[in-house]
XYZ file of C-alpha atoms in Angstrom:
605
model
C -30.497 15.552 -11.112
C -34.084 15.764 -10.204
C -35.494 12.463 -11.012
C -35.751 9.944 -8.160
C -37.263 6.527 -7.783
C -38.710 4.676 -4.728
C -35.825 3.191 -2.703
C -35.901 -0.426 -1.856
C -37.300 -0.396 1.621
C -40.067 -1.612 3.712
C -40.818 -5.300 4.515
C -38.748 -8.150 3.316
C -35.618 -9.949 4.376
C -32.216 -8.507 3.817
C -31.841 -11.082 0.923
C -35.101 -9.932 -0.705
C -34.217 -6.358 -0.438
C -30.767 -6.745 -1.866
C -31.982 -9.004 -4.693
C -34.756 -6.438 -5.499
C -32.109 -3.569 -5.603
C -29.678 -5.568 -7.696
C -32.314 -6.587 -10.102
C -33.584 -3.004 -10.535
C -30.027 -1.682 -10.791
C -28.985 -4.240 -13.485
C -32.161 -3.420 -15.459
C -31.230 0.247 -15.450
C -27.622 -0.532 -16.485
C -28.803 -2.793 -19.325
C -31.106 -0.130 -20.676
C -28.071 2.321 -20.608
C -30.034 4.497 -18.292
C -27.253 6.068 -16.089
C -29.511 8.501 -14.362
C -32.129 5.893 -13.477
C -29.189 3.679 -11.969
C -27.793 6.681 -10.100
C -31.189 7.476 -8.710
C -31.113 4.197 -6.853
C -28.314 5.654 -4.548
C -28.857 7.723 -1.478
C -28.276 11.448 -1.700
C -25.002 11.016 0.168
C -23.475 7.949 -1.451
C -20.214 6.545 -2.577
C -19.192 4.227 -5.408
C -15.659 3.008 -5.110
C -14.339 1.150 -8.285
C -11.203 -0.726 -8.511
C -10.704 -1.005 -12.278
C -13.810 -2.870 -13.226
C -15.843 0.071 -14.568
C -13.303 2.854 -14.858
C -10.049 1.240 -15.806
C -8.829 3.252 -12.738
C -8.999 3.293 -8.949
C -11.650 5.878 -8.377
C -14.390 6.896 -5.985
C -17.312 8.926 -7.200
C -19.731 10.657 -4.798
C -23.431 11.436 -4.933
C -26.063 10.658 -7.594
C -24.462 13.297 -9.974
C -20.996 11.946 -9.668
C -22.267 8.175 -10.168
C -24.333 9.347 -13.107
C -21.390 11.023 -14.910
C -19.199 7.939 -14.327
C -21.862 5.697 -15.763
C -22.516 7.851 -18.688
C -18.796 7.597 -19.508
C -18.205 3.966 -18.771
C -21.457 2.085 -19.200
C -21.163 1.321 -22.964
C -17.747 -0.117 -22.867
C -18.328 -2.064 -19.488
C -21.590 -3.724 -20.363
C -22.233 -5.114 -16.704
C -24.482 -8.005 -15.913
C -24.993 -10.962 -13.647
C -25.246 -9.046 -10.378
C -25.819 -11.558 -7.558
C -25.066 -12.060 -3.891
C -22.391 -14.570 -2.929
C -23.632 -15.090 0.603
C -26.661 -14.154 2.792
C -26.855 -10.344 3.437
C -26.976 -9.243 6.969
C -28.635 -6.105 8.603
C -27.377 -4.055 11.378
C -28.481 -0.633 12.653
C -30.625 -0.101 9.647
C -27.820 -0.878 7.159
C -28.028 -3.970 4.809
C -24.572 -5.397 3.820
C -24.149 -7.816 0.985
C -21.235 -9.365 -0.776
C -21.818 -9.502 -4.549
C -20.302 -10.630 -7.826
C -20.992 -9.517 -11.400
C -19.357 -9.700 -14.877
C -18.394 -7.053 -17.378
C -17.661 -7.309 -21.065
C -14.110 -8.214 -20.451
C -13.941 -9.542 -16.864
C -15.479 -10.868 -13.651
C -15.747 -8.864 -10.590
C -16.570 -8.903 -6.926
C -17.998 -6.340 -4.647
C -19.617 -5.070 -1.599
C -22.961 -3.238 -1.115
C -24.537 -1.214 1.722
C -28.171 -0.393 1.532
C -30.339 1.973 3.688
C -33.906 2.935 3.359
C -32.779 5.838 1.055
C -31.123 3.521 -1.343
C -27.480 2.468 -1.795
C -25.003 4.180 0.631
C -21.798 2.569 -0.438
C -20.771 0.406 -3.397
C -17.489 -1.244 -3.965
C -16.794 -2.898 -7.416
C -13.543 -4.593 -8.125
C -12.168 -6.414 -11.155
C -10.888 -9.921 -10.201
C -9.893 -11.507 -13.535
C -10.104 -10.820 -17.284
C -12.147 -13.098 -19.467
C -9.834 -15.459 -21.505
C -6.782 -14.600 -19.465
C -7.667 -16.338 -16.121
C -4.745 -17.244 -13.748
C -3.745 -20.880 -14.014
C -5.106 -21.932 -10.622
C -6.970 -24.861 -9.174
C -8.667 -26.726 -12.139
C -6.631 -24.654 -14.611
C -3.322 -25.300 -12.928
C -0.481 -26.254 -15.254
C 0.469 -29.990 -15.644
C 4.120 -29.352 -14.794
C 5.322 -32.506 -16.225
C 4.730 -33.531 -20.018
C 4.339 -37.301 -20.038
C 5.509 -39.134 -23.092
C 8.678 -39.000 -25.138
C 9.878 -35.786 -26.620
C 13.145 -35.517 -28.572
C 15.399 -32.782 -27.203
C 13.212 -32.368 -24.036
C 14.479 -29.581 -21.711
C 13.925 -29.811 -17.988
C 12.040 -27.350 -15.975
C 15.434 -26.158 -14.430
C 16.897 -25.825 -18.099
C 13.822 -23.892 -19.119
C 14.330 -21.381 -16.292
C 18.008 -21.013 -16.996
C 17.164 -20.316 -20.616
C 14.506 -17.766 -19.728
C 16.913 -16.006 -17.246
C 19.686 -15.913 -19.802
C 17.430 -14.345 -22.457
C 15.445 -11.960 -20.477
C 16.570 -8.445 -20.868
C 18.792 -9.436 -23.825
C 17.197 -11.489 -26.626
C 13.794 -11.054 -25.018
C 12.749 -7.615 -23.699
C 10.287 -7.443 -20.773
C 6.804 -5.744 -21.348
C 7.005 -4.427 -17.693
C 10.115 -3.374 -15.788
C 9.469 -2.977 -11.895
C 12.158 -0.799 -10.157
C 12.426 -1.959 -6.626
C 12.508 -5.555 -5.541
C 11.146 -5.258 -1.976
C 7.756 -6.509 -0.847
C 5.798 -4.402 -3.286
C 7.916 -5.263 -6.383
C 7.953 -8.952 -5.472
C 4.231 -9.105 -4.943
C 3.647 -7.496 -8.259
C 6.091 -9.669 -9.910
C 4.368 -12.792 -8.716
C 1.045 -11.496 -9.942
C 2.505 -10.636 -13.424
C 4.126 -13.987 -13.590
C 0.880 -15.824 -12.997
C -0.797 -13.661 -15.542
C 1.782 -14.400 -18.146
C 3.056 -10.849 -18.543
C 6.764 -10.648 -19.425
C 8.257 -8.667 -16.453
C 11.436 -7.968 -14.734
C 11.908 -6.918 -11.131
C 15.071 -4.987 -10.429
C 16.681 -4.960 -7.082
C 19.725 -2.905 -6.274
C 20.770 -4.974 -3.304
C 22.719 -8.269 -3.625
C 19.837 -10.534 -2.244
C 16.010 -10.496 -2.362
C 14.918 -9.309 1.104
C 17.943 -7.040 1.698
C 15.800 -4.064 1.834
C 14.763 -5.558 5.359
C 17.887 -7.574 6.016
C 20.140 -4.446 6.028
C 17.984 -2.343 8.365
C 18.667 -1.886 11.975
C 18.693 -5.082 13.840
C 15.812 -4.521 16.161
C 13.481 -3.779 13.320
C 10.336 -6.032 13.172
C 6.889 -5.747 11.767
C 4.602 -3.726 13.897
C 1.535 -5.093 11.892
C 0.406 -8.523 12.701
C 0.799 -11.634 10.722
C -2.748 -11.915 9.514
C -2.390 -8.390 7.963
C 0.903 -9.179 6.171
C 0.408 -12.322 3.859
C 1.844 -12.053 0.277
C -0.363 -13.088 -2.705
C -0.799 -16.865 -3.334
C 1.449 -18.144 -0.588
C 0.371 -17.137 3.101
C 2.573 -17.434 6.049
C 2.361 -20.799 7.757
C 0.124 -21.115 10.897
C 3.177 -21.113 13.253
C 4.649 -17.725 11.800
C 5.157 -15.232 14.546
C 2.612 -12.446 15.107
C 5.279 -9.873 14.679
C 8.046 -11.187 12.394
C 11.729 -9.994 12.921
C 13.231 -8.238 9.924
C 15.623 -10.983 8.936
C 12.867 -13.588 8.960
C 10.817 -11.348 6.681
C 13.780 -11.024 4.501
C 14.305 -14.652 4.184
C 10.733 -15.297 3.438
C 10.797 -12.680 0.580
C 13.872 -14.287 -0.840
C 12.305 -17.809 -0.671
C 9.028 -16.462 -2.111
C 10.787 -14.865 -5.181
C 12.361 -18.304 -5.952
C 9.248 -20.335 -5.190
C 6.894 -17.998 -7.319
C 9.399 -17.833 -10.049
C 9.569 -14.137 -10.125
C 11.867 -12.785 -12.951
C 14.281 -10.965 -10.543
C 17.620 -9.352 -11.041
C 19.827 -8.495 -7.858
C 22.735 -6.035 -7.925
C 20.825 -4.122 -10.593
C 20.615 -0.331 -10.050
C 18.720 1.753 -12.553
C 20.899 4.775 -13.622
C 18.421 6.399 -15.974
C 15.013 6.110 -17.630
C 13.521 7.941 -20.520
C 10.191 7.816 -22.426
C 10.020 7.853 -26.146
C 6.748 9.384 -27.274
C 6.906 8.169 -30.817
C 7.896 4.505 -30.126
C 5.744 4.536 -26.860
C 8.370 2.649 -24.950
C 10.943 3.419 -22.084
C 14.737 3.191 -22.352
C 15.981 1.983 -18.932
C 19.714 1.826 -18.360
C 20.595 -0.725 -15.599
C 23.978 -1.184 -13.955
C 23.857 -4.924 -13.391
C 26.754 -5.775 -11.219
C 29.004 -3.557 -13.234
C 27.599 -4.512 -16.645
C 25.485 -1.719 -18.403
C 22.349 -3.164 -19.802
C 19.621 -1.310 -21.763
C 15.935 -2.398 -21.320
C 13.118 -1.180 -23.486
C 9.778 -1.857 -21.718
C 6.382 -0.482 -22.599
C 5.548 -0.106 -18.905
C 7.534 1.080 -16.029
C 6.543 0.644 -12.333
C 8.201 2.437 -9.436
C 8.085 0.057 -6.602
C 10.669 1.898 -4.690
C 8.538 1.972 -1.383
C 6.159 4.547 -0.153
C 8.813 5.256 2.574
C 11.720 4.742 0.064
C 13.277 8.202 -0.527
C 15.075 9.406 2.684
C 14.506 12.946 3.868
C 17.880 13.745 4.837
C 18.021 17.189 6.433
C 20.658 19.835 5.773
C 21.433 21.530 9.148
C 24.119 24.059 9.474
C 27.278 22.697 11.110
C 26.627 18.995 9.863
C 30.175 19.135 8.329
C 31.640 20.088 11.675
C 30.234 17.276 13.714
C 32.973 14.745 14.664
C 30.832 11.937 15.717
C 28.641 9.481 13.654
C 25.671 10.859 11.780
C 23.136 9.151 9.493
C 19.526 8.845 8.375
C 17.582 6.182 10.143
C 17.408 4.073 6.937
C 21.264 3.642 7.154
C 21.353 2.876 10.923
C 23.719 0.045 11.480
C 22.208 -0.983 14.890
C 23.087 -0.188 18.362
C 26.050 -2.334 19.076
C 28.820 0.228 18.472
C 27.183 2.853 20.590
C 27.335 1.269 24.208
C 28.182 4.050 26.534
C 27.807 6.822 23.829
C 25.610 9.835 23.880
C 22.991 9.418 21.103
C 20.536 11.985 19.754
C 17.878 10.808 17.700
C 16.055 13.645 15.691
C 12.221 12.587 15.355
C 9.563 10.802 17.296
C 7.755 8.325 14.975
C 8.167 4.641 14.425
C 11.787 4.456 13.439
C 12.893 7.093 16.126
C 11.328 5.017 18.877
C 12.612 1.649 17.659
C 16.172 3.089 17.333
C 15.976 4.817 20.721
C 14.858 1.614 22.473
C 17.554 -0.462 20.861
C 20.265 2.075 21.728
C 19.082 2.135 25.350
C 19.063 -1.646 25.535
C 22.705 -1.607 24.485
C 23.851 0.962 27.193
C 23.691 4.217 25.150
C 22.627 7.515 26.739
C 19.678 8.474 24.506
C 17.774 11.712 23.837
C 14.855 11.777 21.458
C 14.264 15.198 19.944
C 10.494 15.686 19.319
C 9.980 18.365 16.705
C 6.028 17.999 16.709
C 3.265 16.047 18.408
C 3.090 12.245 17.562
C 0.215 9.837 17.761
C 0.976 6.720 19.838
C -1.072 3.645 20.086
C -0.092 0.542 22.137
C 0.227 -2.566 19.862
C -1.897 -4.655 22.144
C -4.803 -2.250 21.909
C -4.346 -1.698 18.208
C -4.417 -5.515 17.572
C -7.429 -6.037 19.785
C -9.688 -3.032 19.044
C -8.706 -1.722 15.657
C -7.835 -4.832 13.807
C -9.117 -7.835 15.784
C -12.437 -8.225 13.727
C -10.487 -8.572 10.437
C -6.882 -9.516 11.052
C -6.393 -11.826 13.985
C -6.965 -15.425 14.849
C -10.336 -14.438 16.250
C -11.188 -13.173 12.857
C -9.994 -16.376 11.136
C -11.899 -18.517 13.456
C -15.064 -16.609 12.546
C -14.523 -17.253 8.884
C -12.852 -13.965 7.934
C -10.402 -14.788 5.076
C -7.590 -12.327 4.151
C -9.266 -11.559 0.832
C -12.554 -10.744 2.511
C -10.834 -8.689 5.221
C -9.144 -6.599 2.522
C -12.498 -6.086 0.802
C -13.964 -4.931 3.913
C -11.343 -2.311 4.267
C -11.587 -1.352 0.606
C -15.365 -1.023 0.844
C -15.241 2.143 3.107
C -14.680 5.213 0.941
C -11.986 7.476 2.274
C -14.301 10.353 2.559
C -16.077 8.865 5.376
C -13.483 6.371 6.656
C -12.422 8.675 9.447
C -16.030 8.393 10.943
C -15.532 4.754 11.505
C -12.017 5.215 12.964
C -12.864 7.938 15.500
C -14.835 5.727 17.926
C -12.152 2.946 17.580
C -9.567 5.433 18.883
C -11.746 6.911 21.419
C -12.149 3.447 22.891
C -8.389 2.953 22.866
C -7.835 6.181 24.450
C -10.171 5.352 27.343
C -8.781 1.844 27.711
C -5.075 3.144 27.997
C -5.766 6.391 29.770
C -3.112 5.729 32.541
C -0.492 5.040 29.806
C -1.262 8.261 28.136
C -1.272 10.272 31.206
C 2.362 9.045 32.115
C 3.511 9.884 28.703
C 2.261 13.410 28.893
C 3.548 13.832 32.427
C 6.983 12.781 30.979
C 6.579 15.840 28.541
C 5.839 13.815 25.420
C 3.525 15.797 22.901
C 0.557 13.484 21.969
C -2.010 13.819 19.280
C -4.789 11.683 17.799
C -4.767 13.253 14.343
C -6.392 16.453 13.156
C -9.916 14.985 13.699
C -9.113 12.526 16.393
C -9.380 9.547 13.840
C -5.987 7.878 14.860
C -3.320 5.913 13.253
C -4.685 4.508 10.053
C -5.970 7.892 8.714
C -2.636 9.443 9.570
C -0.927 6.639 7.520
C -3.235 7.145 4.545
C -3.156 10.880 4.632
C 0.532 11.519 5.224
C 2.316 8.262 5.917
C 3.950 9.617 9.146
C 3.342 11.018 12.512
C 2.716 7.909 14.618
C 4.216 5.092 16.501
C 2.973 1.681 17.443
C 4.303 1.061 20.891
C 6.035 -2.207 21.298
C 8.125 -0.914 24.389
C 9.942 2.391 23.653
C 6.978 4.445 25.084
C 7.566 2.930 28.420
C 11.101 4.119 28.464
C 10.025 7.584 27.490
C 7.316 7.682 30.224
C 9.908 6.307 32.862
C 12.462 8.981 31.727
C 14.867 6.404 30.490
C 14.830 7.979 26.999
C 15.385 11.743 27.488
C 13.133 14.135 25.655
C 13.887 17.352 24.024
C 11.628 19.490 21.947
C 11.937 21.997 19.142
C 13.696 22.425 15.683
C 17.292 21.719 15.118
C 19.247 25.154 14.713
C 22.689 23.751 14.022
C 25.339 21.079 14.800
C 28.679 21.556 16.537
C 31.672 19.279 16.756
C 30.159 17.327 19.673
C 26.592 18.193 19.780
C 23.219 19.342 18.503
C 21.778 22.839 19.285
C 18.139 23.417 19.065
C 16.211 26.764 18.140
C 15.718 27.675 21.846
C 19.528 27.271 22.472
C 19.398 23.857 24.285
C 22.573 22.115 23.647
C 22.561 18.218 23.467
C 25.919 16.660 23.583
C 26.193 13.824 21.159
C 28.557 11.110 19.882
C 26.217 9.884 17.383
C 23.251 11.732 15.653
C 20.375 9.694 13.905
C 18.165 11.580 11.465
C 14.840 9.763 11.910
C 13.307 12.440 9.805
C 11.197 10.293 7.445
C 10.760 9.818 3.749
C 9.757 11.864 0.824
C 7.330 11.398 -2.040
C 7.983 8.433 -4.314
C 8.224 10.878 -7.383
C 11.556 11.944 -6.003
C 12.835 8.620 -7.511
C 11.334 9.751 -10.896
C 13.137 12.980 -10.675
C 16.369 11.194 -10.040
C 16.055 8.749 -12.922
C 13.863 10.479 -15.598
C 14.202 14.170 -14.669
C 12.289 16.733 -12.666
C 9.981 17.615 -15.510
C 8.631 14.104 -15.644
C 8.495 14.014 -11.791
C 6.286 17.259 -11.885
C 4.134 15.801 -14.717
C 2.938 12.922 -12.485
C 3.124 14.968 -9.236
C 3.088 13.898 -5.547
C 2.598 10.235 -4.653
C 0.443 9.397 -1.545
C -2.303 11.233 0.428
C -5.852 11.926 -0.163
C -6.175 15.734 -0.282
C -7.959 15.780 3.061
C -6.689 19.230 4.023
C -5.238 17.849 7.170
C -1.634 18.262 8.313
C 0.746 17.406 5.562
C -2.000 16.305 3.317
C -3.033 19.461 1.295
C -6.308 19.773 -0.529
C -8.065 19.620 -2.864
C -9.879 16.414 -2.074
C -8.747 13.659 -4.409
C -10.653 10.562 -2.960
C -7.953 8.020 -3.480
C -4.146 7.721 -2.805
C -2.495 10.088 -5.209
C -0.944 8.130 -8.164
C -0.887 4.897 -6.460
C -1.713 1.600 -8.320
C -3.427 3.367 -11.117
C -2.774 5.374 -14.394
C -0.624 8.532 -14.074
C -0.302 11.737 -16.418
C 2.672 10.010 -17.763
C 1.838 7.095 -20.242
C 3.296 3.920 -19.137
C 4.576 5.147 -15.708
C 2.944 3.514 -12.531
C 3.605 3.431 -8.873
C 3.307 0.545 -6.489
C 3.945 0.796 -2.816
C 2.593 0.847 0.736
C 2.571 -1.805 3.613
C 2.468 -5.537 3.068
C -1.501 -5.326 3.153
C -1.588 -2.875 0.385
C 1.255 -4.652 -1.583
C -0.921 -7.701 -1.599
C -4.300 -6.306 -2.236
C -3.595 -3.538 -4.819
C -0.985 -5.560 -6.724
C -3.832 -7.508 -8.213
C -5.588 -4.427 -9.668
C -2.221 -3.095 -10.952
C -1.329 -6.407 -12.554
C -4.684 -6.546 -14.355
C -4.356 -3.144 -15.804
C -0.781 -4.001 -17.093
C -2.196 -7.466 -18.389
C -4.987 -5.771 -20.361
C -2.646 -3.425 -22.000
C -0.148 -6.203 -22.746
C -3.107 -8.040 -24.448
C -4.289 -5.154 -26.433
C -7.691 -4.839 -24.439
C -9.068 -1.356 -24.680
C -8.726 0.383 -21.420
C -10.544 3.656 -21.547
C -9.593 5.540 -18.165
C -12.221 7.359 -16.373
C -11.226 10.211 -14.045
C -7.397 10.338 -14.671
C -6.054 11.993 -11.551
C -5.138 15.681 -11.956
C -1.910 16.998 -10.631
C -2.308 19.458 -7.706
C 1.090 19.004 -5.827
C 4.471 18.388 -7.284
C 6.142 16.958 -4.161
């Protein structure tokens, strides 16, 4: 593209500059002039769209990328009504503005960053579908039907009828496999949108995916980061909730939000019928075989849901206890025992600390370097402006904080993270010095961008320190380094010949890609068709390229019709469940959903 237009620069208040840019932008869109609209962006620019233009979660880069997207999407989208929702602000030559707009089928919100060259970043997100708005506030349901109605059924009777018929007389349009935080959040969204859906949980109670984990587990993210949709935690909720408290909250939430939810229900197989365009999902529900035939199938089995269970020579010879961290029963039975924990990330540290507290002799085997950040520093420096009591007091809502996060394109997000972790490194220099003197192998990510980028790129390789690192630094938790060569009857032998006597071995070896669940239930061919889940294609450790710009396969259409993935932490479950639910609702109502930029498959697992 060679055509350019004058940027919105020079004199004028931030409000005037934003208004001028939006007016010219909307005029170009209304005229169908994609290249004129794209020319209003800086040479290095990013447009991240959450469903509103692309029916996808997609980031396009530069004027050519933006023009290509608009040429494909503009006719169907028919955007209009761009306006600010609050006064724009300017800092360091960048004007930031919160905006709202409409499309042919919905209403959206977004965020804009302007420089003298034009738009630097633009976020657009679909927030509701016209004609299918959620029944909130002035649209809330009456609940009671006043008057006399012969044969009236109570609310409880209607709920019983629905539960009895769902999956038998009435088939769900959406089946969600996995009733943890992700499945529950999505189930609540779909319920509010009137989409017939059913969430399947293999455990006996909602919340058991937390309740059954090792007893010392708690959230390492703060309460302000972890709210579920519609129903935030109360103001007296602890900053870091214990696992059983979270489990009870999820169980209560499922009931209060009327999420259609089957417990003790394990999917045994799933198959897609091309001709009928529907799934056949076979479920073992507490011993009863039930066949469901949804149009849409969502795997909400957890980004960390498929355990990586290693296969080391000699495992069959080991005479003590051995298990993956996901099956760790807690420390109580191991007082006075010799424990070897393979791994050095979050679960490994938590389990080591709990074993030490209960009198075990603990050795952590560190196979590769780990990023460590103290919880207090993370909460203060990295998250304090968005997710804290300080942020709430300044007027930062959860939704606004989520949108701030979403407004930073992944391509440049690390540039914002590097100075944050540099500040943390300087603040806690003594802490890191003691860890390294104890022999712990530290890293800050391939580009020094720290924890959040490691999480987005690979979902592993870090620990938020809530106490275990002090035990490592003090030598209370012993350190060993290297790969495991084999096990013996009473120990672990490393590649360099080091022998670690053990009565229990815990494999804190992480989790695999979510498409591993697809392979188990629908076959390897289908798993390969959709490819690897998670990661950005950054070319950093455990996140191979090419660059993909968004999380692989998450919350958006995949290469398999009717197959979706939903997962991540509580923040992501809350935020992205909205966009996934709106995509499913549109398909349920027969609204055209032409997808722009369907993700290609570069990695199978």
